[in-house]
Coordinates of C-alpha atoms in Angstrom, one line a residue:
M1 CA 128.4 -140.2 80.7
F2 CA 126.4 -137.5 82.4
I3 CA 123.5 -137.9 79.9
L4 CA 123.4 -141.7 80.4
A5 CA 123.4 -141.3 84.2
E6 CA 120.5 -138.8 84.1
F7 CA 118.6 -141.0 81.7
S8 CA 119.0 -144.0 84.0
F9 CA 117.9 -142.0 87.1
L10 CA 114.8 -140.7 85.3
F11 CA 114.0 -144.2 84.1
C12 CA 114.1 -145.5 87.6
V13 CA 111.9 -142.7 89.0
F14 CA 109.3 -143.2 86.3
C15 CA 109.3 -147.0 86.9
L16 CA 108.7 -146.3 90.6
Y17 CA 106.0 -143.7 89.8
W18 CA 104.2 -146.2 87.6
T19 CA 104.2 -149.0 90.1
C20 CA 102.9 -146.7 92.9
G21 CA 99.3 -146.6 91.7
G22 CA 97.9 -144.8 94.8
R23 CA 100.5 -142.0 94.6
R24 CA 100.0 -141.7 90.8
R25 CA 96.2 -141.3 91.2
Y26 CA 96.8 -138.8 94.0
L27 CA 99.1 -136.7 91.8
K28 CA 96.6 -136.7 88.9
S29 CA 93.8 -135.6 91.2
R30 CA 95.9 -132.6 92.1
I31 CA 97.2 -131.3 88.8
G32 CA 95.4 -133.5 86.1
E33 CA 97.1 -133.9 82.7
D34 CA 100.4 -132.2 83.9
A35 CA 101.1 -135.1 86.3
F36 CA 103.6 -136.8 83.9
K37 CA 105.4 -133.5 83.2
N38 CA 105.6 -132.8 86.9
V39 CA 107.3 -136.2 87.6
Y40 CA 109.7 -135.5 84.8
R41 CA 110.6 -132.0 86.1
V42 CA 110.9 -133.1 89.7
S43 CA 113.1 -136.1 88.7
R44 CA 115.5 -133.8 86.8
N45 CA 115.6 -131.5 89.8
M46 CA 116.4 -134.5 92.1
F47 CA 119.2 -135.6 89.8
Y48 CA 120.5 -132.0 89.8
M49 CA 120.5 -131.9 93.6
L50 CA 122.4 -135.2 93.8
R51 CA 125.2 -133.6 91.8
R52 CA 125.5 -131.0 94.5
K53 CA 126.1 -128.1 92.1
D54 CA 126.6 -124.6 93.4
L55 CA 123.9 -121.9 93.1
E56 CA 124.0 -118.3 92.0
L57 CA 122.9 -116.1 94.9
T58 CA 120.2 -113.5 94.0
G59 CA 117.7 -111.4 95.8
N60 CA 118.4 -109.6 99.1
A61 CA 121.4 -111.5 100.5
G62 CA 121.8 -108.8 103.1
L63 CA 119.0 -110.4 105.1
L64 CA 121.3 -113.3 105.9
E65 CA 123.7 -111.3 107.9
G66 CA 123.5 -111.9 111.7
G67 CA 121.4 -115.1 111.3
C68 CA 117.8 -115.7 110.3
V69 CA 115.1 -118.3 109.8
L70 CA 114.8 -119.2 106.1
Y71 CA 111.6 -121.0 104.9
S72 CA 110.5 -122.4 101.6
F73 CA 108.4 -125.2 100.0
H74 CA 109.3 -128.5 98.3
F75 CA 110.0 -126.5 95.2
G76 CA 112.8 -126.6 92.7
I77 CA 116.2 -127.7 94.0
W78 CA 115.6 -126.8 97.7
E79 CA 118.1 -129.3 99.1
L80 CA 121.0 -127.2 97.6
M81 CA 120.3 -124.1 99.7
P82 CA 122.3 -125.0 102.8
H83 CA 125.3 -126.1 100.8
A84 CA 125.3 -122.9 98.7
L85 CA 125.3 -120.7 101.8
Q86 CA 127.8 -122.9 103.7
R87 CA 130.2 -122.5 100.8
R88 CA 129.9 -118.7 101.1
G89 CA 130.9 -118.8 104.8
F90 CA 127.5 -118.8 106.4
R91 CA 126.9 -121.2 109.2
T92 CA 123.8 -123.1 108.0
G93 CA 121.5 -125.7 109.5
V94 CA 118.3 -127.3 108.5
I95 CA 115.5 -129.3 110.2
V96 CA 114.6 -132.7 108.6
N97 CA 112.3 -135.6 109.3
R98 CA 113.5 -139.0 110.6
Y99 CA 112.2 -141.7 108.3
Q100 CA 112.9 -144.3 111.1
H101 CA 110.8 -142.4 113.6
G102 CA 108.4 -145.0 115.0
S103 CA 109.8 -147.6 112.6
I104 CA 112.2 -150.5 113.0
S105 CA 112.6 -150.8 109.2
F106 CA 116.2 -151.4 108.0
L107 CA 115.4 -149.4 104.9
A108 CA 114.2 -146.4 107.0
R109 CA 117.4 -146.5 109.1
L110 CA 119.5 -146.7 106.0
T111 CA 117.7 -143.8 104.3
D112 CA 118.2 -141.6 107.4
S113 CA 121.9 -142.5 107.5
I114 CA 122.5 -141.8 103.8
L115 CA 120.6 -138.5 103.8
R116 CA 122.4 -137.3 107.0
K117 CA 125.8 -138.0 105.5
W118 CA 124.8 -136.3 102.2
R119 CA 123.4 -133.2 104.0
T120 CA 126.3 -132.7 106.4
F121 CA 129.0 -133.3 103.8
D122 CA 130.4 -129.7 103.9
G123 CA 129.6 -128.8 107.5
V124 CA 125.9 -128.1 107.3
R125 CA 124.1 -128.8 110.6
V126 CA 121.2 -131.2 110.6
F127 CA 118.5 -130.9 113.4
Y128 CA 115.4 -132.9 114.2
S129 CA 112.1 -131.8 115.8
D130 CA 113.3 -132.8 119.3
N131 CA 116.4 -130.6 119.1
V132 CA 114.6 -127.4 120.1
L133 CA 117.2 -126.0 122.5
E134 CA 120.1 -126.8 120.1
I135 CA 118.2 -125.0 117.3
V136 CA 117.6 -121.9 119.4
R137 CA 121.2 -121.7 120.4
F138 CA 122.3 -122.2 116.8
I139 CA 120.2 -119.3 115.6
K140 CA 121.0 -117.0 118.4
S141 CA 124.7 -117.5 117.8
G142 CA 124.3 -116.1 114.2
G143 CA 123.4 -119.3 112.4
I144 CA 121.1 -119.5 109.4
F145 CA 118.3 -122.0 110.0
G146 CA 116.3 -123.4 107.1
M147 CA 113.0 -125.2 107.1
L148 CA 110.2 -126.2 104.7
V149 CA 106.7 -125.1 105.8
D150 CA 104.4 -126.8 103.3
G151 CA 102.4 -129.9 103.9
N152 CA 98.6 -130.3 103.4
T153 CA 98.7 -126.6 102.6
F154 CA 101.6 -124.4 101.4
F155 CA 102.0 -122.7 104.8
Q156 CA 101.0 -125.6 107.2
K157 CA 104.2 -125.1 109.3
Y158 CA 104.6 -121.4 108.8
A159 CA 103.4 -120.5 112.3
K160 CA 106.2 -122.6 113.8
A161 CA 108.8 -120.8 111.7
K162 CA 107.4 -117.4 112.7
K163 CA 107.3 -118.3 116.4
L164 CA 110.9 -119.5 116.2
A165 CA 112.1 -116.3 114.5
Q166 CA 110.3 -114.2 117.1
L167 CA 111.8 -116.3 119.9
C168 CA 115.3 -115.8 118.6
K169 CA 114.7 -112.2 117.5
V170 CA 115.9 -112.7 113.9
P171 CA 114.3 -112.1 110.5
L172 CA 112.0 -114.6 108.9
V173 CA 112.9 -114.8 105.3
P174 CA 111.5 -116.8 102.3
F175 CA 113.9 -118.4 99.9
A176 CA 113.6 -120.5 96.7
A177 CA 116.2 -122.6 94.9
Y178 CA 115.5 -123.5 91.3
R179 CA 117.0 -123.9 87.8
C180 CA 116.9 -121.0 85.4
S181 CA 118.4 -121.2 81.9
N182 CA 120.3 -124.4 82.9
R183 CA 121.9 -122.7 86.0
G184 CA 121.0 -123.0 89.6
V185 CA 119.6 -119.9 91.4
L186 CA 119.1 -119.3 95.1
N187 CA 116.7 -116.4 95.5
I188 CA 116.6 -114.8 99.0
G189 CA 113.5 -112.8 100.0
C190 CA 111.4 -114.0 97.1
D191 CA 107.6 -114.3 96.5
L192 CA 107.1 -118.1 97.1
P193 CA 103.4 -118.3 96.0
G194 CA 104.2 -116.2 93.0
L195 CA 107.0 -118.6 91.9
V196 CA 104.7 -121.6 92.3
R197 CA 102.1 -119.8 90.1
T198 CA 104.7 -119.0 87.4
M199 CA 106.6 -122.4 87.6
P200 CA 104.0 -124.9 89.0
L201 CA 105.8 -128.0 87.6
E202 CA 108.8 -127.2 89.8
Y203 CA 106.7 -128.0 92.9
M204 CA 106.5 -131.5 94.3
W205 CA 102.8 -131.9 94.1
F206 CA 102.8 -135.6 95.0
Y207 CA 104.4 -134.8 98.4
R208 CA 102.2 -135.9 101.4
S209 CA 102.5 -134.2 104.8
R210 CA 103.6 -136.4 107.7

């Protein structure tokens, strides 16, 4: 049953990829012949995230004590980070985009509603860019705040993450969540650029910054 569900999901993603000619050409211009492999790898990661499986905590977990700002890229199975930490007793929150921002589209509103319910399922806090005071209070009270800093460049939003950590007087810590030997891993304090170099197909190369 699981194999059939994964196959169906991959089939839908590849159909969508094939019909989006502009995005397909954009991806190929970035990584060339590995475009198809990248879509396959990212699709499998997306299905893995939908299953909401737990992750094995590795790296320097001691950096999480007392609250911090965690940052990463659209790499691997990043959406599972907050759930993995929440299950271990850490109060965790993330900042996300609103798809309906500036849009009256029903599909955009529906997407926001579904993603919010999925992300907050086990108590994870969800913040938006206009929740600055709430974010600061959350971090200063010992919460772990996660954000993705990539966009047109890997570190496009890194300065904002650094400023937030300095304002709240907490550590700024990189993380990566990815699959390794068919198990999920959450690596705290890792070398993000190094991981992208060694596992480039785990990165969502067709992501476009807002």
